[in-house]
PDB file of C-alpha atoms in Angstrom:
ATOM      1  CA  UNK A   1      91.257  45.082 209.790  1.00  0.00           C
ATOM      2  CA  UNK A   2      90.081  48.352 208.832  1.00  0.00           C
ATOM      3  CA  UNK A   3      88.238  50.745 210.743  1.00  0.00           C
ATOM      4  CA  UNK A   4      85.855  53.289 209.771  1.00  0.00           C
ATOM      5  CA  UNK A   5      84.089  56.324 211.380  1.00  0.00           C
ATOM      6  CA  UNK A   6      82.537  59.350 210.280  1.00  0.00           C
ATOM      7  CA  UNK A   7      84.512  62.168 209.705  1.00  0.00           C
ATOM      8  CA  UNK A   8      84.058  65.104 211.409  1.00  0.00           C
ATOM      9  CA  UNK A   9      85.313  68.545 212.481  1.00  0.00           C
ATOM     10  CA  UNK A  10      85.541  70.335 215.823  1.00  0.00           C
ATOM     11  CA  UNK A  11      87.310  73.526 215.785  1.00  0.00           C
ATOM     12  CA  UNK A  12      87.223  76.666 214.358  1.00  0.00           C
ATOM     13  CA  UNK A  13      89.934  79.403 214.855  1.00  0.00           C
ATOM     14  CA  UNK A  14      91.819  76.476 216.210  1.00  0.00           C
ATOM     15  CA  UNK A  15      93.076  73.312 215.016  1.00  0.00           C
ATOM     16  CA  UNK A  16      93.825  70.485 217.982  1.00  0.00           C
ATOM     17  CA  UNK A  17      97.813  70.533 217.276  1.00  0.00           C
ATOM     18  CA  UNK A  18      98.030  74.095 218.132  1.00  0.00           C
ATOM     19  CA  UNK A  19      96.166  73.880 220.778  1.00  0.00           C
ATOM     20  CA  UNK A  20      98.480  71.264 221.742  1.00  0.00           C
ATOM     21  CA  UNK A  21     101.333  73.736 220.860  1.00  0.00           C
ATOM     22  CA  UNK A  22      99.702  76.018 223.713  1.00  0.00           C
ATOM     23  CA  UNK A  23      99.226  73.473 225.924  1.00  0.00           C
ATOM     24  CA  UNK A  24     103.064  71.839 225.233  1.00  0.00           C
ATOM     25  CA  UNK A  25     103.995  75.077 226.333  1.00  0.00           C
ATOM     26  CA  UNK A  26     102.712  75.030 229.916  1.00  0.00           C
ATOM     27  CA  UNK A  27     103.456  72.028 230.602  1.00  0.00           C
ATOM     28  CA  UNK A  28     106.986  72.612 230.003  1.00  0.00           C
ATOM     29  CA  UNK A  29     106.830  75.599 232.694  1.00  0.00           C
ATOM     30  CA  UNK A  30     106.151  72.842 235.254  1.00  0.00           C
ATOM     31  CA  UNK A  31     108.974  72.122 238.155  1.00  0.00           C
ATOM     32  CA  UNK A  32     108.000  69.462 239.729  1.00  0.00           C
ATOM     33  CA  UNK A  33     106.406  65.843 238.776  1.00  0.00           C
ATOM     34  CA  UNK A  34     102.849  67.334 240.941  1.00  0.00           C
ATOM     35  CA  UNK A  35     102.697  70.410 239.167  1.00  0.00           C
ATOM     36  CA  UNK A  36     102.904  68.959 235.583  1.00  0.00           C
ATOM     37  CA  UNK A  37     100.397  66.322 236.492  1.00  0.00           C
ATOM     38  CA  UNK A  38      97.647  68.962 237.584  1.00  0.00           C
ATOM     39  CA  UNK A  39      98.522  71.149 234.605  1.00  0.00           C
ATOM     40  CA  UNK A  40      98.373  68.188 231.848  1.00  0.00           C
ATOM     41  CA  UNK A  41      94.450  67.257 234.193  1.00  0.00           C
ATOM     42  CA  UNK A  42      93.704  71.128 233.567  1.00  0.00           C
ATOM     43  CA  UNK A  43      95.202  71.379 229.910  1.00  0.00           C
ATOM     44  CA  UNK A  44      93.173  67.696 228.771  1.00  0.00           C
ATOM     45  CA  UNK A  45      90.372  69.025 230.726  1.00  0.00           C
ATOM     46  CA  UNK A  46      89.690  71.663 228.146  1.00  0.00           C
ATOM     47  CA  UNK A  47      91.017  70.129 224.987  1.00  0.00           C
ATOM     48  CA  UNK A  48      88.490  66.964 225.028  1.00  0.00           C
ATOM     49  CA  UNK A  49      85.584  68.901 227.235  1.00  0.00           C
ATOM     50  CA  UNK A  50      85.015  65.733 229.482  1.00  0.00           C
ATOM     51  CA  UNK A  51      83.547  66.516 232.926  1.00  0.00           C
ATOM     52  CA  UNK A  52      86.622  64.900 234.496  1.00  0.00           C
ATOM     53  CA  UNK A  53      90.265  64.077 234.026  1.00  0.00           C
ATOM     54  CA  UNK A  54      92.214  62.293 236.637  1.00  0.00           C
ATOM     55  CA  UNK A  55      95.751  61.809 236.582  1.00  0.00           C
ATOM     56  CA  UNK A  56      95.469  58.514 238.126  1.00  0.00           C
ATOM     57  CA  UNK A  57      99.499  56.661 239.862  1.00  0.00           C
ATOM     58  CA  UNK A  58     100.219  52.823 239.878  1.00  0.00           C
ATOM     59  CA  UNK A  59     101.909  53.049 243.064  1.00  0.00           C
ATOM     60  CA  UNK A  60     104.578  50.348 244.231  1.00  0.00           C
ATOM     61  CA  UNK A  61     101.952  46.880 245.821  1.00  0.00           C
ATOM     62  CA  UNK A  62     100.149  47.364 242.180  1.00  0.00           C
ATOM     63  CA  UNK A  63      97.002  49.824 243.639  1.00  0.00           C
ATOM     64  CA  UNK A  64      96.499  53.255 242.044  1.00  0.00           C
ATOM     65  CA  UNK A  65      95.753  56.608 243.832  1.00  0.00           C
ATOM     66  CA  UNK A  66      94.698  60.221 241.871  1.00  0.00           C
ATOM     67  CA  UNK A  67      97.071  62.720 242.368  1.00  0.00           C
ATOM     68  CA  UNK A  68      95.510  65.318 240.362  1.00  0.00           C
ATOM     69  CA  UNK A  69      92.363  66.082 238.976  1.00  0.00           C
ATOM     70  CA  UNK A  70      90.300  68.935 236.719  1.00  0.00           C
ATOM     71  CA  UNK A  71      86.619  68.860 236.686  1.00  0.00           C
ATOM     72  CA  UNK A  72      83.303  70.774 236.259  1.00  0.00           C
ATOM     73  CA  UNK A  73      81.174  71.508 239.370  1.00  0.00           C
ATOM     74  CA  UNK A  74      78.481  68.786 238.665  1.00  0.00           C
ATOM     75  CA  UNK A  75      80.481  65.597 239.183  1.00  0.00           C
ATOM     76  CA  UNK A  76      82.446  64.312 242.504  1.00  0.00           C
ATOM     77  CA  UNK A  77      86.348  64.656 243.377  1.00  0.00           C
ATOM     78  CA  UNK A  78      88.390  61.817 243.248  1.00  0.00           C
ATOM     79  CA  UNK A  79      91.298  63.260 244.538  1.00  0.00           C
ATOM     80  CA  UNK A  80      93.795  61.651 246.185  1.00  0.00           C
ATOM     81  CA  UNK A  81      91.666  58.765 246.778  1.00  0.00           C
ATOM     82  CA  UNK A  82      92.762  55.213 246.066  1.00  0.00           C
ATOM     83  CA  UNK A  83      91.943  51.544 244.453  1.00  0.00           C
ATOM     84  CA  UNK A  84      92.904  48.398 244.766  1.00  0.00           C
ATOM     85  CA  UNK A  85      95.513  46.638 242.496  1.00  0.00           C
ATOM     86  CA  UNK A  86      92.692  44.630 240.785  1.00  0.00           C
ATOM     87  CA  UNK A  87      90.746  47.905 239.824  1.00  0.00           C
ATOM     88  CA  UNK A  88      92.890  47.724 236.738  1.00  0.00           C
ATOM     89  CA  UNK A  89      93.714  44.151 235.901  1.00  0.00           C
ATOM     90  CA  UNK A  90      97.480  42.770 234.605  1.00  0.00           C
ATOM     91  CA  UNK A  91      95.145  42.085 231.219  1.00  0.00           C
ATOM     92  CA  UNK A  92      94.473  46.072 230.665  1.00  0.00           C
ATOM     93  CA  UNK A  93      97.580  47.024 231.803  1.00  0.00           C
ATOM     94  CA  UNK A  94      99.149  45.555 229.285  1.00  0.00           C
ATOM     95  CA  UNK A  95      96.705  46.742 227.080  1.00  0.00           C
ATOM     96  CA  UNK A  96      97.507  49.567 228.149  1.00  0.00           C
ATOM     97  CA  UNK A  97     101.587  49.460 226.911  1.00  0.00           C
ATOM     98  CA  UNK A  98     100.453  48.872 223.564  1.00  0.00           C
ATOM     99  CA  UNK A  99      98.159  51.485 222.665  1.00  0.00           C
ATOM    100  CA  UNK A 100      98.524  55.284 224.183  1.00  0.00           C
ATOM    101  CA  UNK A 101      94.564  56.097 223.746  1.00  0.00           C
ATOM    102  CA  UNK A 102      91.274  54.085 224.458  1.00  0.00           C
ATOM    103  CA  UNK A 103      87.749  55.424 224.061  1.00  0.00           C
ATOM    104  CA  UNK A 104      84.532  54.542 225.025  1.00  0.00           C
ATOM    105  CA  UNK A 105      82.125  56.839 223.196  1.00  0.00           C
ATOM    106  CA  UNK A 106      78.859  55.642 225.167  1.00  0.00           C
ATOM    107  CA  UNK A 107      79.112  53.382 228.196  1.00  0.00           C
ATOM    108  CA  UNK A 108      75.453  52.283 227.022  1.00  0.00           C
ATOM    109  CA  UNK A 109      76.344  51.255 223.415  1.00  0.00           C
ATOM    110  CA  UNK A 110      75.666  47.524 222.295  1.00  0.00           C
ATOM    111  CA  UNK A 111      78.562  45.768 221.082  1.00  0.00           C
ATOM    112  CA  UNK A 112      78.615  44.390 217.516  1.00  0.00           C
ATOM    113  CA  UNK A 113      79.455  41.145 217.142  1.00  0.00           C
ATOM    114  CA  UNK A 114      82.610  40.225 214.727  1.00  0.00           C
ATOM    115  CA  UNK A 115      81.507  37.282 212.341  1.00  0.00           C
ATOM    116  CA  UNK A 116      85.070  35.881 210.798  1.00  0.00           C
ATOM    117  CA  UNK A 117      84.748  34.369 207.514  1.00  0.00           C
ATOM    118  CA  UNK A 118      86.802  31.578 205.867  1.00  0.00           C
ATOM    119  CA  UNK A 119      89.921  30.053 207.039  1.00  0.00           C
ATOM    120  CA  UNK A 120      89.900  32.487 209.578  1.00  0.00           C
ATOM    121  CA  UNK A 121      86.499  31.587 211.369  1.00  0.00           C
ATOM    122  CA  UNK A 122      88.412  28.406 213.392  1.00  0.00           C
ATOM    123  CA  UNK A 123      91.052  31.066 214.484  1.00  0.00           C
ATOM    124  CA  UNK A 124      90.537  34.251 217.510  1.00  0.00           C
ATOM    125  CA  UNK A 125      90.721  37.935 216.035  1.00  0.00           C
ATOM    126  CA  UNK A 126      93.863  40.106 218.330  1.00  0.00           C
ATOM    127  CA  UNK A 127      91.652  43.221 218.458  1.00  0.00           C
ATOM    128  CA  UNK A 128      94.633  44.803 220.250  1.00  0.00           C
ATOM    129  CA  UNK A 129      95.451  47.904 218.551  1.00  0.00           C
ATOM    130  CA  UNK A 130      91.597  48.358 217.215  1.00  0.00           C
ATOM    131  CA  UNK A 131      90.373  51.622 218.471  1.00  0.00           C
ATOM    132  CA  UNK A 132      86.361  50.266 217.915  1.00  0.00           C
ATOM    133  CA  UNK A 133      86.613  46.981 219.877  1.00  0.00           C
ATOM    134  CA  UNK A 134      84.587  46.423 222.524  1.00  0.00           C
ATOM    135  CA  UNK A 135      85.879  46.148 226.197  1.00  0.00           C
ATOM    136  CA  UNK A 136      84.644  43.810 229.348  1.00  0.00           C
ATOM    137  CA  UNK A 137      81.596  43.804 230.587  1.00  0.00           C
ATOM    138  CA  UNK A 138      82.816  43.834 234.037  1.00  0.00           C
ATOM    139  CA  UNK A 139      83.945  47.393 233.070  1.00  0.00           C
ATOM    140  CA  UNK A 140      81.268  48.765 231.656  1.00  0.00           C
ATOM    141  CA  UNK A 141      79.416  47.869 234.989  1.00  0.00           C
ATOM    142  CA  UNK A 142      81.884  49.626 237.123  1.00  0.00           C
ATOM    143  CA  UNK A 143      81.832  52.256 234.778  1.00  0.00           C
ATOM    144  CA  UNK A 144      77.918  52.453 235.224  1.00  0.00           C
ATOM    145  CA  UNK A 145      78.394  52.152 238.852  1.00  0.00           C
ATOM    146  CA  UNK A 146      80.433  55.333 238.831  1.00  0.00           C
ATOM    147  CA  UNK A 147      77.926  57.368 236.645  1.00  0.00           C
ATOM    148  CA  UNK A 148      79.929  56.939 233.804  1.00  0.00           C
ATOM    149  CA  UNK A 149      78.334  57.632 230.489  1.00  0.00           C
ATOM    150  CA  UNK A 150      81.792  57.622 227.929  1.00  0.00           C
ATOM    151  CA  UNK A 151      85.689  57.968 229.291  1.00  0.00           C
ATOM    152  CA  UNK A 152      89.272  58.033 227.665  1.00  0.00           C
ATOM    153  CA  UNK A 153      91.795  56.832 228.843  1.00  0.00           C
ATOM    154  CA  UNK A 154      95.538  58.157 227.991  1.00  0.00           C
ATOM    155  CA  UNK A 155      98.444  55.845 228.967  1.00  0.00           C
ATOM    156  CA  UNK A 156     101.713  57.727 231.007  1.00  0.00           C
ATOM    157  CA  UNK A 157     105.096  55.302 230.170  1.00  0.00           C
ATOM    158  CA  UNK A 158     108.200  56.216 231.820  1.00  0.00           C
ATOM    159  CA  UNK A 159     111.247  54.043 230.852  1.00  0.00           C
ATOM    160  CA  UNK A 160     109.685  51.695 228.944  1.00  0.00           C
ATOM    161  CA  UNK A 161     106.759  50.832 231.779  1.00  0.00           C
ATOM    162  CA  UNK A 162     103.584  52.118 232.787  1.00  0.00           C
ATOM    163  CA  UNK A 163     103.231  54.578 235.105  1.00  0.00           C
ATOM    164  CA  UNK A 164      99.921  55.470 235.452  1.00  0.00           C
ATOM    165  CA  UNK A 165      96.855  56.849 233.361  1.00  0.00           C
ATOM    166  CA  UNK A 166      94.690  59.649 232.556  1.00  0.00           C
ATOM    167  CA  UNK A 167      90.880  59.111 232.899  1.00  0.00           C
ATOM    168  CA  UNK A 168      88.456  61.463 231.780  1.00  0.00           C
ATOM    169  CA  UNK A 169      84.779  60.786 232.399  1.00  0.00           C
ATOM    170  CA  UNK A 170      82.226  62.195 230.965  1.00  0.00           C
ATOM    171  CA  UNK A 171      78.767  61.562 232.929  1.00  0.00           C
ATOM    172  CA  UNK A 172      76.823  61.132 229.430  1.00  0.00           C
ATOM    173  CA  UNK A 173      77.865  59.670 226.025  1.00  0.00           C
ATOM    174  CA  UNK A 174      80.693  62.180 224.048  1.00  0.00           C
ATOM    175  CA  UNK A 175      82.133  60.926 220.495  1.00  0.00           C
ATOM    176  CA  UNK A 176      86.002  62.144 220.201  1.00  0.00           C
ATOM    177  CA  UNK A 177      86.537  63.078 216.622  1.00  0.00           C
ATOM    178  CA  UNK A 178      90.029  61.729 215.464  1.00  0.00           C
ATOM    179  CA  UNK A 179      91.434  64.938 215.079  1.00  0.00           C
ATOM    180  CA  UNK A 180      90.979  65.155 219.085  1.00  0.00           C
ATOM    181  CA  UNK A 181      92.126  61.538 219.819  1.00  0.00           C
ATOM    182  CA  UNK A 182      95.145  62.162 218.067  1.00  0.00           C
ATOM    183  CA  UNK A 183      96.488  65.992 219.400  1.00  0.00           C
ATOM    184  CA  UNK A 184      95.450  63.498 222.841  1.00  0.00           C
ATOM    185  CA  UNK A 185      97.770  61.335 222.380  1.00  0.00           C
ATOM    186  CA  UNK A 186     100.871  62.883 221.441  1.00  0.00           C
ATOM    187  CA  UNK A 187      99.557  65.276 224.493  1.00  0.00           C
ATOM    188  CA  UNK A 188     100.240  62.218 226.850  1.00  0.00           C
ATOM    189  CA  UNK A 189     103.324  61.126 224.366  1.00  0.00           C
ATOM    190  CA  UNK A 190     104.950  64.232 225.406  1.00  0.00           C
ATOM    191  CA  UNK A 191     103.512  63.847 228.981  1.00  0.00           C
ATOM    192  CA  UNK A 192     105.324  60.824 229.538  1.00  0.00           C
ATOM    193  CA  UNK A 193     108.752  62.405 228.653  1.00  0.00           C
ATOM    194  CA  UNK A 194     108.291  65.413 230.369  1.00  0.00           C
ATOM    195  CA  UNK A 195     106.858  63.454 233.730  1.00  0.00           C
ATOM    196  CA  UNK A 196     110.021  61.352 233.410  1.00  0.00           C
ATOM    197  CA  UNK A 197     112.677  63.832 233.148  1.00  0.00           C
ATOM    198  CA  UNK A 198     110.977  66.275 236.525  1.00  0.00           C
ATOM    199  CA  UNK A 199     110.445  62.592 238.569  1.00  0.00           C
ATOM    200  CA  UNK A 200     114.143  62.493 237.780  1.00  0.00           C
ATOM    201  CA  UNK A 201     115.325  66.135 239.193  1.00  0.00           C
ATOM    202  CA  UNK A 202     112.386  65.428 242.114  1.00  0.00           C
ATOM    203  CA  UNK A 203     114.671  62.056 243.176  1.00  0.00           C
ATOM    204  CA  UNK A 204     117.697  63.818 242.922  1.00  0.00           C
ATOM    205  CA  UNK A 205     116.040  66.944 245.500  1.00  0.00           C
ATOM    206  CA  UNK A 206     115.028  64.073 247.779  1.00  0.00           C
ATOM    207  CA  UNK A 207     118.959  62.351 247.674  1.00  0.00           C
ATOM    208  CA  UNK A 208     120.622  65.925 248.136  1.00  0.00           C
ATOM    209  CA  UNK A 209     117.986  66.412 250.671  1.00  0.00           C
ATOM    210  CA  UNK A 210     119.162  63.187 253.279  1.00  0.00           C
ATOM    211  CA  UNK A 211     122.051  63.831 251.930  1.00  0.00           C
ATOM    212  CA  UNK A 212     122.154  67.687 253.872  1.00  0.00           C
ATOM    213  CA  UNK A 213     119.800  66.110 257.177  1.00  0.00           C
ATOM    214  CA  UNK A 214     121.965  63.429 257.722  1.00  0.00           C
ATOM    215  CA  UNK A 215     125.521  66.033 257.524  1.00  0.00           C
ATOM    216  CA  UNK A 216     124.011  68.371 259.327  1.00  0.00           C
ATOM    217  CA  UNK A 217     123.341  65.270 261.925  1.00  0.00           C
ATOM    218  CA  UNK A 218     126.622  64.394 261.727  1.00  0.00           C
ATOM    219  CA  UNK A 219     127.851  67.990 262.624  1.00  0.00           C
ATOM    220  CA  UNK A 220     125.886  67.781 265.957  1.00  0.00           C
ATOM    221  CA  UNK A 221     126.685  64.750 267.237  1.00  0.00           C
ATOM    222  CA  UNK A 222     130.566  64.879 270.251  1.00  0.00           C
ATOM    223  CA  UNK A 223     132.672  62.297 268.588  1.00  0.00           C
ATOM    224  CA  UNK A 224     134.239  62.074 272.323  1.00  0.00           C
ATOM    225  CA  UNK A 225     129.909  61.981 273.638  1.00  0.00           C
ATOM    226  CA  UNK A 226     128.718  58.100 274.327  1.00  0.00           C
ATOM    227  CA  UNK A 227     126.531  57.670 270.881  1.00  0.00           C
ATOM    228  CA  UNK A 228     123.306  56.964 273.300  1.00  0.00           C
ATOM    229  CA  UNK A 229     123.323  60.577 274.515  1.00  0.00           C
ATOM    230  CA  UNK A 230     124.300  62.212 271.232  1.00  0.00           C
ATOM    231  CA  UNK A 231     120.676  60.250 270.002  1.00  0.00           C
ATOM    232  CA  UNK A 232     118.649  61.099 273.149  1.00  0.00           C
ATOM    233  CA  UNK A 233     115.857  64.282 272.809  1.00  0.00           C
TER     234      UNK A 233
END
């Protein structure tokens, strides 16, 4: 399968990879998961020029929550909102593990039919790795209901599992040139690695805090007093 699209350049003084270098430098200054998510949303908004960029995290029950957001003044905020697990079905999540980036340049575009020839006519065509493949009509309707004209999704993969997505929305159709998409994909991969490192730090801090709290409680309990009296507030 060969995919072709018009070649365009969108930069003058700085190439996308030069911008990525600056973006990664800022991201590496983050000291926590919350901070790196905020920086990622802010930096990616500048790179792709969409109306809204969100960091969407999958929770333990499969549902999702918007944990960071950067947006323009003309679109509503989804920060701290929660969405059910059915918001992104398992089939879609499997594709996000295979593809780091997914662009829908125009939710109102008309899909083109694929007409296989010869012995391929009886075989289903696997478009899992195709950038220009269409998406489910249900997902298109979902985006229309949110007044989204174009979307870009970047996978967040931590430890081989889908941690979440960087979900980008634009009110009007918007084509992201190949060079910008490549830079955004690289940024998503670097962000995933930084997130994995900071998650370990956050867990270590949480365990240390819990241990300190337990030690404080134990040190204040008189050894000879009845336990029921020692735990009375």
